[in-house]
Amino acid sequence: MSEPEQPPRWGSVRTLLIGCALLALVLGGAIVARMVSPSRPGVSRKEAPAQAPRPIVQIVRQQPDLPDLSDLVDRTCPAIAAVVARSDRGAVPAESAAGFAYSADGWIVAEAGALPDGPLDVLFSDGTRASITETRTDPVTGLVVLKSTASPVALDFTDQPFPRVGQLGIPLTAPAGHGCSATTSMIGSDFLADGGGPIGYVRLRPTPDTWATGTPIIGSDGRVLAVEVSGEPGAAIPAALAAIVVDELVRDTPSSSVGYGFRTIDFAGPIAGRIGDVRTGAAVAFVEDGSSAQKAGLRAGDIITTVNDQPVSGASELSRLLDGAKSQVTLGGRRQSDTFEIRVRATKV
């Protein structure tokens, strides 16, 4: 018996032909689109990148907005003050010294060289006026504290060892007693970066247009970063030193080194490494203009290691040794890798 005849497989062949035709259409369309699509001027197709870079506008949109400092100014402005002559009752005082409240019991910080003559008042940013009853001055730095009859909102000093270059600060003043005036500056350099000198300062860049000694530089946390001083344009005393000076003045217990025309501090943080080995000795932070210490060549950043051949472990030890010293002392120390020995006279006892 013969096998049944098989029907031809026309269905499978037809399906295969249709698939090939569709594939050919897709490939042909891709080739045509490639031929007619525009290319960038001056760039061949071989040089074109596989993927276009992300538009710059997308990156810009992802960046956070600049900080709004108005809340910071509103929070600190009530402590900003101007020291004015008691007889000056004008809408805008003819002469004033910038300052700020240090404590709620009425102590005001300012700079001695800017104070008006005669009896003084303090004028706060909200227009409140109070009498000044006592003034105490540090002859080395020029900082002054004034006791007022007010009970103001006070500002704290930052506990940062030393402001860093690139850090932002806001000089804040209230010269007319009708709100605060603020500018934005940056710590642009310091006394070491500028080549050294008698003052251990930080320098603001750009220098504020209305430069007024005694102005507090407010940090981003609302605390005082530095206090503007005279002598160097844009220079300010870092809070680490200013806080020591102000505390001594309020307690009326000045350091013994003041009598010899200089002040020391135990530097810490990055600034200490730039000065040198500060594990022993007391670092000079400020030298009084015209003092025997300045004439002998003492500079900010010098490390005092001995007083009359007795070793100095730190700023407190130096003060103790100077307490029992005579009117002239011999200081031994080092400046970077060099050592020195100088004699200084007491000018204030």
PDB file of C-alpha atoms in Angstrom, residues 69-266:
ATOM      1  CA  LEU A  69      20.925  86.102  55.184  1.00  0.00           C
ATOM      2  CA  SER A  70      17.984  88.264  56.249  1.00  0.00           C
ATOM      3  CA  ASP A  71      16.994  85.898  59.072  1.00  0.00           C
ATOM      4  CA  LEU A  72      20.573  85.929  60.378  1.00  0.00           C
ATOM      5  CA  VAL A  73      20.665  89.736  60.325  1.00  0.00           C
ATOM      6  CA  ASP A  74      17.249  89.982  61.998  1.00  0.00           C
ATOM      7  CA  ARG A  75      18.395  87.633  64.748  1.00  0.00           C
ATOM      8  CA  THR A  76      21.670  89.432  65.532  1.00  0.00           C
ATOM      9  CA  CYS A  77      20.708  93.049  64.814  1.00  0.00           C
ATOM     10  CA  PRO A  78      19.203  93.749  68.297  1.00  0.00           C
ATOM     11  CA  ALA A  79      22.692  93.355  69.807  1.00  0.00           C
ATOM     12  CA  ILE A  80      24.351  95.845  67.425  1.00  0.00           C
ATOM     13  CA  ALA A  81      25.024  99.297  68.861  1.00  0.00           C
ATOM     14  CA  ALA A  82      26.737 102.627  68.323  1.00  0.00           C
ATOM     15  CA  VAL A  83      28.568 104.513  71.065  1.00  0.00           C
ATOM     16  CA  VAL A  84      27.733 108.225  70.801  1.00  0.00           C
ATOM     17  CA  ALA A  85      28.360 111.432  72.709  1.00  0.00           C
ATOM     18  CA  ARG A  86      25.687 112.012  75.334  1.00  0.00           C
ATOM     19  CA  SER A  87      25.194 115.538  74.072  1.00  0.00           C
ATOM     20  CA  ASP A  88      24.533 114.338  70.516  1.00  0.00           C
ATOM     21  CA  ARG A  89      20.774 113.933  70.171  1.00  0.00           C
ATOM     22  CA  GLY A  90      20.535 114.320  66.410  1.00  0.00           C
ATOM     23  CA  ALA A  91      18.547 111.944  64.225  1.00  0.00           C
ATOM     24  CA  VAL A  92      21.877 110.713  62.855  1.00  0.00           C
ATOM     25  CA  PRO A  93      24.771 111.109  65.339  1.00  0.00           C
ATOM     26  CA  ALA A  94      27.564 113.294  64.042  1.00  0.00           C
ATOM     27  CA  GLU A  95      30.178 110.943  65.510  1.00  0.00           C
ATOM     28  CA  SER A  96      29.841 107.367  66.695  1.00  0.00           C
ATOM     29  CA  ALA A  97      31.829 104.218  67.374  1.00  0.00           C
ATOM     30  CA  ALA A  98      30.605 100.819  66.200  1.00  0.00           C
ATOM     31  CA  GLY A  99      30.039  98.157  68.825  1.00  0.00           C
ATOM     32  CA  PHE A 100      27.898  95.293  70.059  1.00  0.00           C
ATOM     33  CA  ALA A 101      26.439  93.950  73.291  1.00  0.00           C
ATOM     34  CA  TYR A 102      28.600  91.306  74.953  1.00  0.00           C
ATOM     35  CA  SER A 103      26.433  90.456  77.941  1.00  0.00           C
ATOM     36  CA  ALA A 104      22.865  90.914  79.123  1.00  0.00           C
ATOM     37  CA  ASP A 105      24.072  92.949  82.105  1.00  0.00           C
ATOM     38  CA  GLY A 106      25.034  95.843  79.843  1.00  0.00           C
ATOM     39  CA  TRP A 107      28.660  95.342  78.729  1.00  0.00           C
ATOM     40  CA  ILE A 108      29.354  96.745  75.243  1.00  0.00           C
ATOM     41  CA  VAL A 109      32.416  95.951  73.091  1.00  0.00           C
ATOM     42  CA  ALA A 110      33.933  98.694  70.904  1.00  0.00           C
ATOM     43  CA  GLU A 111      37.308 100.063  69.801  1.00  0.00           C
ATOM     44  CA  ALA A 112      38.949 102.750  71.922  1.00  0.00           C
ATOM     45  CA  GLY A 113      40.308 104.894  69.102  1.00  0.00           C
ATOM     46  CA  ALA A 114      36.858 105.497  67.631  1.00  0.00           C
ATOM     47  CA  LEU A 115      35.098 106.665  70.802  1.00  0.00           C
ATOM     48  CA  PRO A 116      33.756 110.243  70.841  1.00  0.00           C
ATOM     49  CA  ASP A 117      34.999 112.623  73.525  1.00  0.00           C
ATOM     50  CA  GLY A 118      33.088 113.377  76.721  1.00  0.00           C
ATOM     51  CA  PRO A 119      30.292 111.474  78.471  1.00  0.00           C
ATOM     52  CA  LEU A 120      28.952 108.621  76.358  1.00  0.00           C
ATOM     53  CA  ASP A 121      25.686 106.851  75.583  1.00  0.00           C
ATOM     54  CA  VAL A 122      25.012 103.633  73.722  1.00  0.00           C
ATOM     55  CA  LEU A 123      22.434 103.670  70.947  1.00  0.00           C
ATOM     56  CA  PHE A 124      21.008 100.295  69.906  1.00  0.00           C
ATOM     57  CA  SER A 125      19.622  99.372  66.508  1.00  0.00           C
ATOM     58  CA  ASP A 126      16.003  99.678  67.709  1.00  0.00           C
ATOM     59  CA  GLY A 127      16.535 103.264  68.895  1.00  0.00           C
ATOM     60  CA  THR A 128      16.953 102.368  72.583  1.00  0.00           C
ATOM     61  CA  ARG A 129      19.442 104.672  74.284  1.00  0.00           C
ATOM     62  CA  ALA A 130      21.292 104.071  77.570  1.00  0.00           C
ATOM     63  CA  SER A 131      24.050 105.776  79.541  1.00  0.00           C
ATOM     64  CA  ILE A 132      27.630 104.509  79.728  1.00  0.00           C
ATOM     65  CA  THR A 133      28.834 104.393  83.327  1.00  0.00           C
ATOM     66  CA  GLU A 134      32.299 102.807  83.027  1.00  0.00           C
ATOM     67  CA  THR A 135      34.995 102.260  80.391  1.00  0.00           C
ATOM     68  CA  ARG A 136      37.882  99.779  80.439  1.00  0.00           C
ATOM     69  CA  THR A 137      40.501  99.681  77.673  1.00  0.00           C
ATOM     70  CA  ASP A 138      43.086  97.143  76.568  1.00  0.00           C
ATOM     71  CA  PRO A 139      46.117  99.169  75.444  1.00  0.00           C
ATOM     72  CA  VAL A 140      47.571  96.374  73.327  1.00  0.00           C
ATOM     73  CA  THR A 141      44.641  95.558  71.028  1.00  0.00           C
ATOM     74  CA  GLY A 142      42.667  98.784  71.443  1.00  0.00           C
ATOM     75  CA  LEU A 143      39.504  96.902  72.382  1.00  0.00           C
ATOM     76  CA  VAL A 144      37.324  98.544  75.006  1.00  0.00           C
ATOM     77  CA  VAL A 145      34.369  97.409  77.085  1.00  0.00           C
ATOM     78  CA  LEU A 146      31.781  99.908  78.284  1.00  0.00           C
ATOM     79  CA  LYS A 147      29.268  99.305  81.076  1.00  0.00           C
ATOM     80  CA  SER A 148      25.816 100.573  80.178  1.00  0.00           C
ATOM     81  CA  THR A 149      22.538 100.808  82.065  1.00  0.00           C
ATOM     82  CA  ALA A 150      20.797  98.698  79.402  1.00  0.00           C
ATOM     83  CA  SER A 151      19.904  94.997  79.472  1.00  0.00           C
ATOM     84  CA  PRO A 152      20.435  94.160  75.817  1.00  0.00           C
ATOM     85  CA  VAL A 153      20.348  91.011  73.744  1.00  0.00           C
ATOM     86  CA  ALA A 154      23.972  89.849  73.627  1.00  0.00           C
ATOM     87  CA  LEU A 155      26.184  88.166  71.043  1.00  0.00           C
ATOM     88  CA  ASP A 156      28.560  85.289  71.760  1.00  0.00           C
ATOM     89  CA  PHE A 157      32.053  84.859  70.357  1.00  0.00           C
ATOM     90  CA  THR A 158      32.559  81.793  68.197  1.00  0.00           C
ATOM     91  CA  ASP A 159      34.669  79.011  69.678  1.00  0.00           C
ATOM     92  CA  GLN A 160      36.454  78.464  66.363  1.00  0.00           C
ATOM     93  CA  PRO A 161      40.251  78.492  66.930  1.00  0.00           C
ATOM     94  CA  PHE A 162      40.947  80.852  64.000  1.00  0.00           C
ATOM     95  CA  PRO A 163      38.848  81.953  61.001  1.00  0.00           C
ATOM     96  CA  ARG A 164      39.824  80.205  57.794  1.00  0.00           C
ATOM     97  CA  VAL A 165      40.575  81.887  54.477  1.00  0.00           C
ATOM     98  CA  GLY A 166      37.471  81.611  52.319  1.00  0.00           C
ATOM     99  CA  GLN A 167      35.039  81.793  55.234  1.00  0.00           C
ATOM    100  CA  LEU A 168      32.171  84.266  54.831  1.00  0.00           C
ATOM    101  CA  GLY A 169      31.422  86.987  57.368  1.00  0.00           C
ATOM    102  CA  ILE A 170      28.912  89.831  57.721  1.00  0.00           C
ATOM    103  CA  PRO A 171      30.112  93.182  59.129  1.00  0.00           C
ATOM    104  CA  LEU A 172      27.062  94.545  60.959  1.00  0.00           C
ATOM    105  CA  THR A 173      26.569  98.141  62.147  1.00  0.00           C
ATOM    106  CA  ALA A 174      23.733 100.369  63.351  1.00  0.00           C
ATOM    107  CA  PRO A 175      25.133 103.925  63.070  1.00  0.00           C
ATOM    108  CA  ALA A 176      21.790 105.749  63.282  1.00  0.00           C
ATOM    109  CA  GLY A 177      19.866 103.530  65.697  1.00  0.00           C
ATOM    110  CA  HIS A 178      17.200 102.760  63.108  1.00  0.00           C
ATOM    111  CA  GLY A 179      18.076  99.214  62.034  1.00  0.00           C
ATOM    112  CA  CYS A 180      21.244  97.532  60.862  1.00  0.00           C
ATOM    113  CA  SER A 181      23.527  97.973  57.886  1.00  0.00           C
ATOM    114  CA  ALA A 182      25.143  94.791  56.562  1.00  0.00           C
ATOM    115  CA  THR A 183      27.689  93.866  53.934  1.00  0.00           C
ATOM    116  CA  THR A 184      29.041  90.493  52.890  1.00  0.00           C
ATOM    117  CA  SER A 185      32.780  89.861  52.968  1.00  0.00           C
ATOM    118  CA  MET A 186      35.121  86.908  52.948  1.00  0.00           C
ATOM    119  CA  ILE A 187      38.213  86.097  54.983  1.00  0.00           C
ATOM    120  CA  GLY A 188      40.639  86.788  52.168  1.00  0.00           C
ATOM    121  CA  SER A 189      43.943  86.351  54.013  1.00  0.00           C
ATOM    122  CA  ASP A 190      45.544  86.431  57.448  1.00  0.00           C
ATOM    123  CA  PHE A 191      48.691  87.813  59.037  1.00  0.00           C
ATOM    124  CA  LEU A 192      50.790  84.803  58.022  1.00  0.00           C
ATOM    125  CA  ALA A 193      49.612  84.805  54.404  1.00  0.00           C
ATOM    126  CA  ASP A 194      50.343  88.552  54.218  1.00  0.00           C
ATOM    127  CA  GLY A 195      53.926  88.082  55.387  1.00  0.00           C
ATOM    128  CA  GLY A 196      53.611  88.629  59.138  1.00  0.00           C
ATOM    129  CA  GLY A 197      53.705  91.683  61.362  1.00  0.00           C
ATOM    130  CA  PRO A 198      52.831  92.843  64.877  1.00  0.00           C
ATOM    131  CA  ILE A 199      49.101  91.992  64.654  1.00  0.00           C
ATOM    132  CA  GLY A 200      47.622  88.505  64.447  1.00  0.00           C
ATOM    133  CA  TYR A 201      44.708  89.494  62.238  1.00  0.00           C
ATOM    134  CA  VAL A 202      42.423  88.162  59.537  1.00  0.00           C
ATOM    135  CA  ARG A 203      41.762  90.414  56.544  1.00  0.00           C
ATOM    136  CA  LEU A 204      38.364  90.878  54.900  1.00  0.00           C
ATOM    137  CA  ARG A 205      38.068  90.927  51.113  1.00  0.00           C
ATOM    138  CA  PRO A 206      36.706  93.111  49.753  1.00  0.00           C
ATOM    139  CA  THR A 207      37.194  95.732  52.439  1.00  0.00           C
ATOM    140  CA  PRO A 208      33.723  97.001  53.437  1.00  0.00           C
ATOM    141  CA  ASP A 209      32.944 100.475  52.079  1.00  0.00           C
ATOM    142  CA  THR A 210      31.919 101.719  55.524  1.00  0.00           C
ATOM    143  CA  TRP A 211      34.912 100.441  57.490  1.00  0.00           C
ATOM    144  CA  ALA A 212      34.323 101.200  61.172  1.00  0.00           C
ATOM    145  CA  THR A 213      36.613  99.875  63.880  1.00  0.00           C
ATOM    146  CA  GLY A 214      34.761  97.941  66.562  1.00  0.00           C
ATOM    147  CA  THR A 215      32.334  96.421  64.049  1.00  0.00           C
ATOM    148  CA  PRO A 216      31.594  92.747  64.736  1.00  0.00           C
ATOM    149  CA  ILE A 217      31.996  90.277  61.877  1.00  0.00           C
ATOM    150  CA  ILE A 218      29.100  87.845  62.189  1.00  0.00           C
ATOM    151  CA  GLY A 219      29.592  84.229  61.141  1.00  0.00           C
ATOM    152  CA  SER A 220      26.992  81.968  59.584  1.00  0.00           C
ATOM    153  CA  ASP A 221      26.039  80.638  63.031  1.00  0.00           C
ATOM    154  CA  GLY A 222      25.160  84.116  64.341  1.00  0.00           C
ATOM    155  CA  ARG A 223      28.224  84.387  66.579  1.00  0.00           C
ATOM    156  CA  VAL A 224      31.039  86.932  66.395  1.00  0.00           C
ATOM    157  CA  LEU A 225      33.814  85.687  64.119  1.00  0.00           C
ATOM    158  CA  ALA A 226      36.112  88.713  64.504  1.00  0.00           C
ATOM    159  CA  VAL A 227      36.135  92.407  65.475  1.00  0.00           C
ATOM    160  CA  GLU A 228      37.372  95.140  63.149  1.00  0.00           C
ATOM    161  CA  VAL A 229      40.423  97.064  64.360  1.00  0.00           C
ATOM    162  CA  SER A 230      42.416 100.070  63.275  1.00  0.00           C
ATOM    163  CA  GLY A 231      45.856 100.024  61.724  1.00  0.00           C
ATOM    164  CA  GLU A 232      45.355  97.632  58.790  1.00  0.00           C
ATOM    165  CA  PRO A 233      42.651  98.173  56.139  1.00  0.00           C
ATOM    166  CA  GLY A 234      40.210  95.310  56.384  1.00  0.00           C
ATOM    167  CA  ALA A 235      41.956  93.794  59.426  1.00  0.00           C
ATOM    168  CA  ALA A 236      39.992  92.215  62.250  1.00  0.00           C
ATOM    169  CA  ILE A 237      40.936  90.564  65.543  1.00  0.00           C
ATOM    170  CA  PRO A 238      39.888  86.891  65.504  1.00  0.00           C
ATOM    171  CA  ALA A 239      37.318  85.876  68.096  1.00  0.00           C
ATOM    172  CA  ALA A 240      39.787  83.511  69.792  1.00  0.00           C
ATOM    173  CA  LEU A 241      41.865  86.515  70.928  1.00  0.00           C
ATOM    174  CA  ALA A 242      39.062  89.081  71.233  1.00  0.00           C
ATOM    175  CA  ALA A 243      37.127  86.812  73.590  1.00  0.00           C
ATOM    176  CA  ILE A 244      40.121  86.526  75.943  1.00  0.00           C
ATOM    177  CA  VAL A 245      40.687  90.283  75.950  1.00  0.00           C
ATOM    178  CA  VAL A 246      37.020  91.136  76.535  1.00  0.00           C
ATOM    179  CA  ASP A 247      36.672  88.563  79.311  1.00  0.00           C
ATOM    180  CA  GLU A 248      39.750  89.959  81.091  1.00  0.00           C
ATOM    181  CA  LEU A 249      38.444  93.509  80.777  1.00  0.00           C
ATOM    182  CA  VAL A 250      35.006  92.621  82.138  1.00  0.00           C
ATOM    183  CA  ARG A 251      36.573  90.768  85.086  1.00  0.00           C
ATOM    184  CA  ASP A 252      39.197  93.545  85.399  1.00  0.00           C
ATOM    185  CA  THR A 253      42.050  91.020  85.471  1.00  0.00           C
ATOM    186  CA  PRO A 254      44.378  91.867  82.556  1.00  0.00           C
ATOM    187  CA  SER A 255      47.127  89.452  81.578  1.00  0.00           C
ATOM    188  CA  SER A 256      50.620  90.249  82.848  1.00  0.00           C
ATOM    189  CA  SER A 257      51.943  90.392  79.285  1.00  0.00           C
ATOM    190  CA  VAL A 258      49.879  93.550  78.698  1.00  0.00           C
ATOM    191  CA  GLY A 259      52.324  95.411  80.938  1.00  0.00           C
ATOM    192  CA  TYR A 260      55.103  94.500  78.510  1.00  0.00           C
ATOM    193  CA  GLY A 261      53.231  95.553  75.408  1.00  0.00           C
ATOM    194  CA  PHE A 262      52.075  92.267  73.895  1.00  0.00           C
ATOM    195  CA  ARG A 263      49.487  89.510  74.182  1.00  0.00           C
ATOM    196  CA  THR A 264      49.838  85.764  73.711  1.00  0.00           C
ATOM    197  CA  ILE A 265      47.478  82.911  72.943  1.00  0.00           C
ATOM    198  CA  ASP A 266      47.634  79.141  72.628  1.00  0.00           C
TER     199      ASP A 266
END
